[in-house]
PDB file of C-alpha atoms in Angstrom:
ATOM      1  CA  MET A   1      37.252  45.015  62.978  1.00  0.00           C
ATOM      2  CA  ASN A   2      35.450  41.396  63.862  1.00  0.00           C
ATOM      3  CA  ILE A   3      31.687  40.452  63.469  1.00  0.00           C
ATOM      4  CA  TYR A   4      30.820  39.719  66.948  1.00  0.00           C
ATOM      5  CA  LEU A   5      29.624  36.411  68.311  1.00  0.00           C
ATOM      6  CA  GLU A   6      26.322  37.323  70.103  1.00  0.00           C
ATOM      7  CA  LEU A   7      25.621  35.184  73.253  1.00  0.00           C
ATOM      8  CA  PRO A   8      22.320  35.263  73.946  1.00  0.00           C
ATOM      9  CA  ASP A   9      20.745  35.384  77.516  1.00  0.00           C
ATOM     10  CA  VAL A  10      18.963  32.295  77.627  1.00  0.00           C
ATOM     11  CA  ASP A  11      18.272  29.584  80.269  1.00  0.00           C
ATOM     12  CA  LYS A  12      20.571  26.817  79.135  1.00  0.00           C
ATOM     13  CA  HIS A  13      17.678  24.340  80.605  1.00  0.00           C
ATOM     14  CA  PHE A  14      14.895  26.597  78.589  1.00  0.00           C
ATOM     15  CA  PRO A  15      17.221  28.184  75.717  1.00  0.00           C
ATOM     16  CA  PHE A  16      14.543  30.591  74.470  1.00  0.00           C
ATOM     17  CA  ARG A  17      14.298  34.731  74.862  1.00  0.00           C
ATOM     18  CA  SER A  18      12.084  36.848  73.377  1.00  0.00           C
ATOM     19  CA  LEU A  19      12.170  40.646  73.419  1.00  0.00           C
ATOM     20  CA  VAL A  20      10.883  43.963  71.591  1.00  0.00           C
ATOM     21  CA  CYS A  21      13.258  46.029  70.133  1.00  0.00           C
ATOM     22  CA  GLY A  22      12.974  49.268  68.535  1.00  0.00           C
ATOM     23  CA  GLY A  23      14.211  50.709  65.527  1.00  0.00           C
ATOM     24  CA  ASP A  24      16.083  53.358  66.808  1.00  0.00           C
ATOM     25  CA  ASP A  25      19.777  52.391  66.633  1.00  0.00           C
ATOM     26  CA  LEU A  26      22.135  50.443  64.344  1.00  0.00           C
ATOM     27  CA  THR A  27      22.898  46.731  65.461  1.00  0.00           C
ATOM     28  CA  TYR A  28      26.555  45.947  64.136  1.00  0.00           C
ATOM     29  CA  PRO A  29      26.914  42.574  62.019  1.00  0.00           C
ATOM     30  CA  HIS A  30      27.127  39.401  64.439  1.00  0.00           C
ATOM     31  CA  TRP A  31      26.226  35.816  64.475  1.00  0.00           C
ATOM     32  CA  HIS A  32      24.917  33.300  66.843  1.00  0.00           C
ATOM     33  CA  LYS A  33      23.710  29.680  67.120  1.00  0.00           C
ATOM     34  CA  GLU A  34      20.393  30.029  68.166  1.00  0.00           C
ATOM     35  CA  ILE A  35      16.936  30.494  65.186  1.00  0.00           C
ATOM     36  CA  GLU A  36      16.177  33.812  65.417  1.00  0.00           C
ATOM     37  CA  ILE A  37      12.622  34.660  64.233  1.00  0.00           C
ATOM     38  CA  ILE A  38      11.844  38.322  63.634  1.00  0.00           C
ATOM     39  CA  TYR A  39       8.221  39.502  63.740  1.00  0.00           C
ATOM     40  CA  VAL A  40       7.622  43.380  62.321  1.00  0.00           C
ATOM     41  CA  THR A  41       4.846  44.963  64.848  1.00  0.00           C
ATOM     42  CA  LYS A  42       4.725  48.103  63.134  1.00  0.00           C
ATOM     43  CA  GLY A  43       6.298  50.229  60.205  1.00  0.00           C
ATOM     44  CA  ARG A  44       9.222  48.881  58.252  1.00  0.00           C
ATOM     45  CA  LEU A  45      12.534  47.556  59.167  1.00  0.00           C
ATOM     46  CA  ASN A  46      15.747  47.320  56.844  1.00  0.00           C
ATOM     47  CA  LEU A  47      18.436  44.528  58.002  1.00  0.00           C
ATOM     48  CA  GLY A  48      21.140  42.566  55.996  1.00  0.00           C
ATOM     49  CA  ILE A  49      21.266  38.439  56.358  1.00  0.00           C
ATOM     50  CA  ASN A  50      24.863  37.834  54.883  1.00  0.00           C
ATOM     51  CA  ASP A  51      25.523  39.822  51.612  1.00  0.00           C
ATOM     52  CA  THR A  52      21.621  40.124  51.413  1.00  0.00           C
ATOM     53  CA  PRO A  53      19.921  43.106  51.999  1.00  0.00           C
ATOM     54  CA  ILE A  54      15.923  42.953  53.594  1.00  0.00           C
ATOM     55  CA  ARG A  55      12.836  45.225  53.955  1.00  0.00           C
ATOM     56  CA  MET A  56      10.586  44.019  55.705  1.00  0.00           C
ATOM     57  CA  GLU A  57       7.334  45.577  56.133  1.00  0.00           C
ATOM     58  CA  GLN A  58       4.650  45.401  58.888  1.00  0.00           C
ATOM     59  CA  GLY A  59       3.458  41.547  59.638  1.00  0.00           C
ATOM     60  CA  GLU A  60       5.968  40.060  57.669  1.00  0.00           C
ATOM     61  CA  ILE A  61       7.945  37.233  59.327  1.00  0.00           C
ATOM     62  CA  GLN A  62      11.495  36.725  58.808  1.00  0.00           C
ATOM     63  CA  PHE A  63      13.914  33.280  59.737  1.00  0.00           C
ATOM     64  CA  ILE A  64      17.645  34.084  60.674  1.00  0.00           C
ATOM     65  CA  ASN A  65      19.271  30.597  60.961  1.00  0.00           C
ATOM     66  CA  GLY A  66      22.426  29.951  63.176  1.00  0.00           C
ATOM     67  CA  GLY A  67      25.588  30.889  61.762  1.00  0.00           C
ATOM     68  CA  ASP A  68      24.023  33.439  59.829  1.00  0.00           C
ATOM     69  CA  VAL A  69      25.602  36.619  60.071  1.00  0.00           C
ATOM     70  CA  HIS A  70      22.928  39.705  60.264  1.00  0.00           C
ATOM     71  CA  TYR A  71      22.639  43.469  61.257  1.00  0.00           C
ATOM     72  CA  PHE A  72      19.929  46.052  61.232  1.00  0.00           C
ATOM     73  CA  LEU A  73      20.241  49.247  60.232  1.00  0.00           C
ATOM     74  CA  ALA A  74      18.052  52.119  61.734  1.00  0.00           C
ATOM     75  CA  SER A  75      14.109  52.005  61.074  1.00  0.00           C
ATOM     76  CA  PRO A  76      12.975  55.062  62.605  1.00  0.00           C
ATOM     77  CA  GLU A  77       9.022  54.467  63.809  1.00  0.00           C
ATOM     78  CA  SER A  78       9.423  50.631  63.302  1.00  0.00           C
ATOM     79  CA  GLU A  79       9.246  47.641  66.529  1.00  0.00           C
ATOM     80  CA  ARG A  80       9.589  44.276  65.838  1.00  0.00           C
ATOM     81  CA  PHE A  81       9.389  40.627  68.019  1.00  0.00           C
ATOM     82  CA  VAL A  82      12.373  38.977  68.074  1.00  0.00           C
ATOM     83  CA  ILE A  83      12.460  34.824  69.080  1.00  0.00           C
ATOM     84  CA  GLN A  84      15.924  33.171  69.759  1.00  0.00           C
ATOM     85  CA  PHE A  85      16.236  29.700  70.462  1.00  0.00           C
ATOM     86  CA  ASP A  86      18.931  27.248  70.897  1.00  0.00           C
ATOM     87  CA  LEU A  87      17.687  23.767  68.697  1.00  0.00           C
ATOM     88  CA  GLY A  88      18.701  21.463  71.803  1.00  0.00           C
ATOM     89  CA  LEU A  89      15.415  22.747  72.800  1.00  0.00           C
ATOM     90  CA  PHE A  90      13.352  20.222  70.570  1.00  0.00           C
ATOM     91  CA  GLN A  91      15.560  17.313  72.117  1.00  0.00           C
ATOM     92  CA  GLU A  92      12.591  14.737  72.493  1.00  0.00           C
ATOM     93  CA  VAL A  93      12.143  14.969  68.886  1.00  0.00           C
ATOM     94  CA  THR A  94      14.644  14.731  67.058  1.00  0.00           C
ATOM     95  CA  ALA A  95      16.229  11.239  68.478  1.00  0.00           C
ATOM     96  CA  PRO A  96      13.419   9.380  65.831  1.00  0.00           C
ATOM     97  CA  GLY A  97      15.291  11.341  63.507  1.00  0.00           C
ATOM     98  CA  GLY A  98      18.539  10.516  64.466  1.00  0.00           C
ATOM     99  CA  ASN A  99      19.968  13.648  65.401  1.00  0.00           C
ATOM    100  CA  GLU A 100      19.586  17.240  65.514  1.00  0.00           C
ATOM    101  CA  TYR A 101      20.774  18.011  62.506  1.00  0.00           C
ATOM    102  CA  SER A 102      17.318  17.198  60.679  1.00  0.00           C
ATOM    103  CA  LEU A 103      16.045  20.054  62.297  1.00  0.00           C
ATOM    104  CA  ARG A 104      19.120  22.493  61.267  1.00  0.00           C
ATOM    105  CA  ASP A 105      18.382  21.068  57.888  1.00  0.00           C
ATOM    106  CA  LEU A 106      14.563  21.352  58.190  1.00  0.00           C
ATOM    107  CA  PHE A 107      15.049  25.469  58.496  1.00  0.00           C
ATOM    108  CA  THR A 108      18.058  25.959  56.570  1.00  0.00           C
ATOM    109  CA  GLU A 109      15.584  24.025  53.665  1.00  0.00           C
ATOM    110  CA  MET A 110      12.304  26.595  54.507  1.00  0.00           C
ATOM    111  CA  GLU A 111      11.517  29.858  52.562  1.00  0.00           C
ATOM    112  CA  GLN A 112      12.845  32.209  55.625  1.00  0.00           C
ATOM    113  CA  SER A 113      10.641  35.184  54.656  1.00  0.00           C
ATOM    114  CA  SER A 114       6.433  35.019  55.025  1.00  0.00           C
ATOM    115  CA  SER A 115       6.628  37.359  52.054  1.00  0.00           C
ATOM    116  CA  SER A 116       6.534  34.049  50.207  1.00  0.00           C
ATOM    117  CA  TRP A 117       4.368  31.896  52.288  1.00  0.00           C
ATOM    118  CA  PRO A 118       0.718  31.464  51.691  1.00  0.00           C
ATOM    119  CA  GLU A 119      -1.765  34.057  53.488  1.00  0.00           C
ATOM    120  CA  ALA A 120      -3.125  31.321  55.666  1.00  0.00           C
ATOM    121  CA  VAL A 121       0.219  29.999  56.936  1.00  0.00           C
ATOM    122  CA  ALA A 122       1.683  33.132  57.291  1.00  0.00           C
ATOM    123  CA  THR A 123      -1.757  33.948  59.785  1.00  0.00           C
ATOM    124  CA  LYS A 124      -1.268  30.865  61.745  1.00  0.00           C
ATOM    125  CA  VAL A 125       2.673  31.304  62.763  1.00  0.00           C
ATOM    126  CA  ILE A 126       1.400  35.040  63.663  1.00  0.00           C
ATOM    127  CA  GLY A 127      -0.603  33.896  65.964  1.00  0.00           C
ATOM    128  CA  LEU A 128       1.678  31.396  67.460  1.00  0.00           C
ATOM    129  CA  LEU A 129       4.156  34.143  67.675  1.00  0.00           C
ATOM    130  CA  GLU A 130       1.283  36.697  69.340  1.00  0.00           C
ATOM    131  CA  SER A 131       0.709  33.936  71.705  1.00  0.00           C
ATOM    132  CA  ILE A 132       4.432  33.305  72.909  1.00  0.00           C
ATOM    133  CA  TYR A 133       4.539  36.889  73.485  1.00  0.00           C
ATOM    134  CA  GLU A 134       1.828  37.399  75.181  1.00  0.00           C
ATOM    135  CA  GLU A 135       2.527  34.577  77.604  1.00  0.00           C
ATOM    136  CA  ASP A 136       6.382  35.131  78.595  1.00  0.00           C
ATOM    137  CA  THR A 137       5.643  38.595  79.138  1.00  0.00           C
ATOM    138  CA  GLN A 138       2.754  37.272  81.396  1.00  0.00           C
ATOM    139  CA  ARG A 139       4.565  34.830  82.968  1.00  0.00           C
ATOM    140  CA  ARG A 140       1.773  33.458  84.367  1.00  0.00           C
ATOM    141  CA  GLU A 141       2.208  30.253  86.207  1.00  0.00           C
ATOM    142  CA  GLY A 142       2.974  27.535  83.668  1.00  0.00           C
ATOM    143  CA  TYR A 143       4.180  29.923  81.076  1.00  0.00           C
ATOM    144  CA  ALA A 144       7.145  27.973  79.879  1.00  0.00           C
ATOM    145  CA  TYR A 145       5.675  24.884  79.521  1.00  0.00           C
ATOM    146  CA  LEU A 146       2.984  26.748  77.359  1.00  0.00           C
ATOM    147  CA  ILE A 147       5.438  28.240  75.636  1.00  0.00           C
ATOM    148  CA  LYS A 148       7.139  25.238  74.555  1.00  0.00           C
ATOM    149  CA  ALA A 149       4.032  24.121  73.307  1.00  0.00           C
ATOM    150  CA  ARG A 150       3.398  26.641  70.974  1.00  0.00           C
ATOM    151  CA  LEU A 151       7.264  25.956  69.483  1.00  0.00           C
ATOM    152  CA  PHE A 152       6.233  22.898  69.426  1.00  0.00           C
ATOM    153  CA  GLU A 153       3.063  23.710  67.084  1.00  0.00           C
ATOM    154  CA  LEU A 154       4.820  26.318  65.155  1.00  0.00           C
ATOM    155  CA  LEU A 155       7.817  23.133  63.947  1.00  0.00           C
ATOM    156  CA  THR A 156       4.942  21.229  62.966  1.00  0.00           C
ATOM    157  CA  VAL A 157       3.685  24.506  60.808  1.00  0.00           C
ATOM    158  CA  ILE A 158       7.507  24.775  59.233  1.00  0.00           C
ATOM    159  CA  MET A 159       7.406  21.075  58.402  1.00  0.00           C
ATOM    160  CA  ARG A 160       3.534  20.401  57.443  1.00  0.00           C
ATOM    161  CA  GLU A 161       3.013  24.365  55.583  1.00  0.00           C
ATOM    162  CA  VAL A 162       5.751  26.464  55.150  1.00  0.00           C
ATOM    163  CA  PRO A 163       6.640  25.849  51.259  1.00  0.00           C
ATOM    164  CA  LYS A 164      10.593  24.307  50.727  1.00  0.00           C
ATOM    165  CA  ASN A 165      13.368  26.805  49.430  1.00  0.00           C
ATOM    166  CA  ARG A 166      15.096  24.148  47.297  1.00  0.00           C
ATOM    167  CA  SER A 167      18.243  26.560  46.316  1.00  0.00           C
ATOM    168  CA  ASN A 168      19.143  26.611  49.935  1.00  0.00           C
ATOM    169  CA  ARG A 169      19.880  23.123  49.714  1.00  0.00           C
ATOM    170  CA  GLY A 170      23.667  22.035  50.610  1.00  0.00           C
ATOM    171  CA  PRO A 171      26.354  24.334  51.110  1.00  0.00           C
ATOM    172  CA  LYS A 172      25.159  27.727  51.369  1.00  0.00           C
ATOM    173  CA  PHE A 173      28.504  29.277  50.360  1.00  0.00           C
ATOM    174  CA  SER A 174      32.181  27.949  48.951  1.00  0.00           C
ATOM    175  CA  GLU A 175      35.285  28.382  51.251  1.00  0.00           C
ATOM    176  CA  ASP A 176      35.900  31.232  49.049  1.00  0.00           C
ATOM    177  CA  THR A 177      32.824  32.781  49.140  1.00  0.00           C
ATOM    178  CA  GLN A 178      32.511  32.792  52.938  1.00  0.00           C
ATOM    179  CA  ILE A 179      35.705  35.064  53.598  1.00  0.00           C
ATOM    180  CA  GLN A 180      34.809  36.889  50.507  1.00  0.00           C
ATOM    181  CA  SER A 181      31.114  37.670  52.669  1.00  0.00           C
ATOM    182  CA  ARG A 182      32.737  37.919  56.207  1.00  0.00           C
ATOM    183  CA  GLU A 183      34.954  40.412  54.925  1.00  0.00           C
ATOM    184  CA  THR A 184      32.239  42.799  52.952  1.00  0.00           C
ATOM    185  CA  LEU A 185      30.596  42.399  56.144  1.00  0.00           C
ATOM    186  CA  GLU A 186      33.375  43.635  58.157  1.00  0.00           C
ATOM    187  CA  ARG A 187      33.833  46.503  55.668  1.00  0.00           C
ATOM    188  CA  LEU A 188      30.217  47.678  56.445  1.00  0.00           C
ATOM    189  CA  GLU A 189      30.909  47.362  60.197  1.00  0.00           C
ATOM    190  CA  ARG A 190      33.435  49.862  59.645  1.00  0.00           C
ATOM    191  CA  ILE A 191      31.518  52.411  57.691  1.00  0.00           C
ATOM    192  CA  PHE A 192      29.216  52.013  60.876  1.00  0.00           C
ATOM    193  CA  ILE A 193      31.293  52.800  62.966  1.00  0.00           C
ATOM    194  CA  TYR A 194      32.763  55.410  60.760  1.00  0.00           C
ATOM    195  CA  VAL A 195      29.141  56.831  60.713  1.00  0.00           C
ATOM    196  CA  GLU A 196      28.374  57.113  64.799  1.00  0.00           C
ATOM    197  CA  GLN A 197      31.525  58.773  65.239  1.00  0.00           C
ATOM    198  CA  HIS A 198      31.617  61.480  62.434  1.00  0.00           C
ATOM    199  CA  TYR A 199      27.554  61.346  61.736  1.00  0.00           C
ATOM    200  CA  GLN A 200      27.772  65.230  63.996  1.00  0.00           C
ATOM    201  CA  GLU A 201      30.660  66.407  60.981  1.00  0.00           C
ATOM    202  CA  PRO A 202      29.796  67.169  57.601  1.00  0.00           C
ATOM    203  CA  ILE A 203      30.745  63.695  56.339  1.00  0.00           C
ATOM    204  CA  THR A 204      30.960  63.068  52.233  1.00  0.00           C
ATOM    205  CA  LEU A 205      30.749  60.072  50.597  1.00  0.00           C
ATOM    206  CA  ASN A 206      34.231  60.675  49.145  1.00  0.00           C
ATOM    207  CA  GLU A 207      35.486  60.920  52.647  1.00  0.00           C
ATOM    208  CA  VAL A 208      34.009  57.557  53.817  1.00  0.00           C
ATOM    209  CA  ALA A 209      35.061  56.276  51.009  1.00  0.00           C
ATOM    210  CA  GLY A 210      38.828  57.601  51.644  1.00  0.00           C
ATOM    211  CA  HIS A 211      38.714  56.476  54.727  1.00  0.00           C
ATOM    212  CA  MET A 212      37.956  52.779  54.032  1.00  0.00           C
ATOM    213  CA  GLY A 213      40.966  52.617  50.971  1.00  0.00           C
ATOM    214  CA  PHE A 214      38.074  52.160  48.378  1.00  0.00           C
ATOM    215  CA  SER A 215      37.154  54.924  45.263  1.00  0.00           C
ATOM    216  CA  PRO A 216      34.001  56.909  45.599  1.00  0.00           C
ATOM    217  CA  TYR A 217      32.637  54.343  42.615  1.00  0.00           C
ATOM    218  CA  TYR A 218      33.601  51.365  44.602  1.00  0.00           C
ATOM    219  CA  PHE A 219      32.532  52.450  47.590  1.00  0.00           C
ATOM    220  CA  THR A 220      28.951  53.538  46.024  1.00  0.00           C
ATOM    221  CA  LYS A 221      28.420  50.169  44.937  1.00  0.00           C
ATOM    222  CA  LEU A 222      29.731  48.178  47.348  1.00  0.00           C
ATOM    223  CA  PHE A 223      27.050  50.169  49.681  1.00  0.00           C
ATOM    224  CA  LYS A 224      24.067  50.258  47.747  1.00  0.00           C
ATOM    225  CA  LYS A 225      24.529  46.108  46.966  1.00  0.00           C
ATOM    226  CA  ASN A 226      24.728  45.580  50.994  1.00  0.00           C
ATOM    227  CA  THR A 227      22.056  47.915  52.631  1.00  0.00           C
ATOM    228  CA  GLY A 228      19.689  48.319  49.638  1.00  0.00           C
ATOM    229  CA  MET A 229      20.014  52.333  50.011  1.00  0.00           C
ATOM    230  CA  THR A 230      22.834  54.592  49.014  1.00  0.00           C
ATOM    231  CA  PHE A 231      25.017  56.282  51.622  1.00  0.00           C
ATOM    232  CA  VAL A 232      23.544  59.557  51.262  1.00  0.00           C
ATOM    233  CA  ALA A 233      20.286  58.145  52.148  1.00  0.00           C
ATOM    234  CA  PHE A 234      21.412  56.108  55.179  1.00  0.00           C
ATOM    235  CA  LEU A 235      23.251  59.110  56.713  1.00  0.00           C
ATOM    236  CA  ASN A 236      20.414  61.532  56.394  1.00  0.00           C
ATOM    237  CA  GLU A 237      18.385  58.322  58.024  1.00  0.00           C
ATOM    238  CA  TYR A 238      21.008  58.169  60.511  1.00  0.00           C
ATOM    239  CA  ARG A 239      20.737  61.703  61.269  1.00  0.00           C
ATOM    240  CA  LEU A 240      17.161  62.181  61.428  1.00  0.00           C
ATOM    241  CA  ASN A 241      16.584  59.199  63.743  1.00  0.00           C
ATOM    242  CA  LYS A 242      19.692  60.658  66.406  1.00  0.00           C
ATOM    243  CA  ALA A 243      16.965  63.925  65.666  1.00  0.00           C
ATOM    244  CA  LYS A 244      14.080  61.903  66.908  1.00  0.00           C
ATOM    245  CA  TRP A 245      15.124  60.749  69.573  1.00  0.00           C
ATOM    246  CA  ILE A 246      16.315  64.369  71.029  1.00  0.00           C
ATOM    247  CA  LEU A 247      12.888  65.758  70.713  1.00  0.00           C
ATOM    248  CA  LEU A 248      11.421  62.428  71.679  1.00  0.00           C
ATOM    249  CA  ASN A 249      13.791  63.224  75.035  1.00  0.00           C
ATOM    250  CA  GLN A 250      14.798  66.754  75.234  1.00  0.00           C
ATOM    251  CA  ASN A 251      13.586  69.948  75.197  1.00  0.00           C
ATOM    252  CA  LEU A 252      15.741  72.362  73.054  1.00  0.00           C
ATOM    253  CA  PRO A 253      15.760  74.657  70.515  1.00  0.00           C
ATOM    254  CA  MET A 254      15.625  73.358  67.048  1.00  0.00           C
ATOM    255  CA  SER A 255      19.178  74.671  65.753  1.00  0.00           C
ATOM    256  CA  ALA A 256      20.258  73.154  68.791  1.00  0.00           C
ATOM    257  CA  VAL A 257      18.766  70.257  67.427  1.00  0.00           C
ATOM    258  CA  ALA A 258      19.735  70.162  63.898  1.00  0.00           C
ATOM    259  CA  GLU A 259      23.477  70.890  65.234  1.00  0.00           C
ATOM    260  CA  ALA A 260      23.466  67.741  67.438  1.00  0.00           C
ATOM    261  CA  ALA A 261      21.893  65.414  65.007  1.00  0.00           C
ATOM    262  CA  GLY A 262      24.762  66.661  61.978  1.00  0.00           C
ATOM    263  CA  PHE A 263      22.397  68.523  59.972  1.00  0.00           C
ATOM    264  CA  GLY A 264      24.014  71.843  58.314  1.00  0.00           C
ATOM    265  CA  SER A 265      21.160  74.189  59.039  1.00  0.00           C
ATOM    266  CA  VAL A 266      18.104  74.546  60.734  1.00  0.00           C
ATOM    267  CA  LYS A 267      16.555  74.586  57.049  1.00  0.00           C
ATOM    268  CA  THR A 268      17.919  71.734  56.058  1.00  0.00           C
ATOM    269  CA  PHE A 269      16.935  70.077  58.816  1.00  0.00           C
ATOM    270  CA  HIS A 270      13.239  70.835  58.827  1.00  0.00           C
ATOM    271  CA  HIS A 271      13.016  70.144  54.965  1.00  0.00           C
ATOM    272  CA  PHE A 272      14.784  66.524  55.598  1.00  0.00           C
ATOM    273  CA  PHE A 273      12.497  65.609  58.481  1.00  0.00           C
ATOM    274  CA  LYS A 274       9.470  66.933  57.050  1.00  0.00           C
ATOM    275  CA  GLU A 275       9.644  65.309  54.328  1.00  0.00           C
ATOM    276  CA  ALA A 276      10.530  61.876  55.644  1.00  0.00           C
ATOM    277  CA  THR A 277       7.289  62.483  58.488  1.00  0.00           C
ATOM    278  CA  GLY A 278       4.780  64.686  57.010  1.00  0.00           C
ATOM    279  CA  ILE A 279       5.582  67.059  59.746  1.00  0.00           C
ATOM    280  CA  SER A 280       7.814  69.716  61.270  1.00  0.00           C
ATOM    281  CA  PRO A 281      10.246  68.910  63.886  1.00  0.00           C
ATOM    282  CA  LEU A 282       8.767  71.484  65.827  1.00  0.00           C
ATOM    283  CA  LYS A 283       5.108  70.104  65.453  1.00  0.00           C
ATOM    284  CA  TYR A 284       7.050  67.094  66.087  1.00  0.00           C
ATOM    285  CA  HIS A 285       8.503  67.782  69.307  1.00  0.00           C
ATOM    286  CA  LYS A 286       4.589  69.497  70.401  1.00  0.00           C
ATOM    287  CA  THR A 287       2.713  66.422  70.127  1.00  0.00           C
ATOM    288  CA  ILE A 288       5.042  63.949  71.310  1.00  0.00           C
ATOM    289  CA  PHE A 289       5.654  66.068  74.748  1.00  0.00           C
ATOM    290  CA  ARG A 290       1.564  66.974  74.707  1.00  0.00           C
ATOM    291  CA  ASN A 291       0.874  62.907  74.458  1.00  0.00           C
ATOM    292  CA  ASN A 292       3.765  62.048  77.021  1.00  0.00           C
ATOM    293  CA  ARG A 293       1.914  64.596  79.557  1.00  0.00           C
ATOM    294  CA  ALA A 294      -1.502  63.167  78.815  1.00  0.00           C
ATOM    295  CA  ARG A 295      -0.223  59.594  79.373  1.00  0.00           C
ATOM    296  CA  LEU A 296       1.352  60.666  82.492  1.00  0.00           C
ATOM    297  CA  GLN A 297      -1.630  62.293  84.041  1.00  0.00           C
ATOM    298  CA  GLU A 298      -3.855  59.431  83.238  1.00  0.00           C
ATOM    299  CA  GLU A 299      -1.539  57.017  85.258  1.00  0.00           C
ATOM    300  CA  SER A 300      -0.550  59.202  88.004  1.00  0.00           C
ATOM    301  CA  PRO A 301      -3.403  62.228  87.937  1.00  0.00           C
ATOM    302  CA  SER A 302      -2.080  64.009  91.016  1.00  0.00           C
ATOM    303  CA  ALA A 303       1.529  63.965  89.424  1.00  0.00           C
ATOM    304  CA  ASP A 304       2.956  67.682  89.352  1.00  0.00           C
ATOM    305  CA  LEU A 305       3.565  68.032  85.770  1.00  0.00           C
TER     306      LEU A 305
END
């Protein structure tokens, strides 16, 4: 497997895009040259950057540098606002400093998680991100100019107020370490793909370790170190996420939902679901359907529901 290069769909004259992502699906390890900003607007988000697993809470911000390999684990009930932009967007201000690399160094040397920032700085950055989201969503006349202005303002806040992380100076990895890091991420990708293809079957840790050619002990350490959770916890969370999707979109008996999501029995499914959400899968299903029906009636009172 190869860690894939993502090519964000941005206009070459305005190399920027924003999007809102739910946490229902996992995203394979990938990289791109654009800077990426993650702002968690709901729930908790599990991701990895290079070899480091990260758990973000609602209201937190994470910067991802161009070239950094990153992935997202399925994080049910979460939502994130994402901004991606090329440093060429700031080309007007790179000339006084000599070249673009000074800006790339700036993003490399900053504390990339808002958990390490003063609260006032995080609040200021959140305000800028929310303004960018509003402008890009409504797209009123002149919106691109205002987005660019907000990004320049964000750049100034990073220069003046976001703390520096001096440990990030210089090459982050030696050549040997870079190769080892990519090998690790490629292994994770193979594991993710295996789970996607076999989650409806009774997967065991030993089976997946054997598929990867690892001992159970090595596999356990590798997965925990690079995702921040055990393989069994990841598998259960993945299946629960599949079950939620089915409950949201289909009207099936709970036994059929359990089977489709890969749980061995309705009893096991009920146990894990209630432990994770606090309510039974049947109640979750009924509540969602009732709320959806009410929403549809509000949007179209004459609709035949």
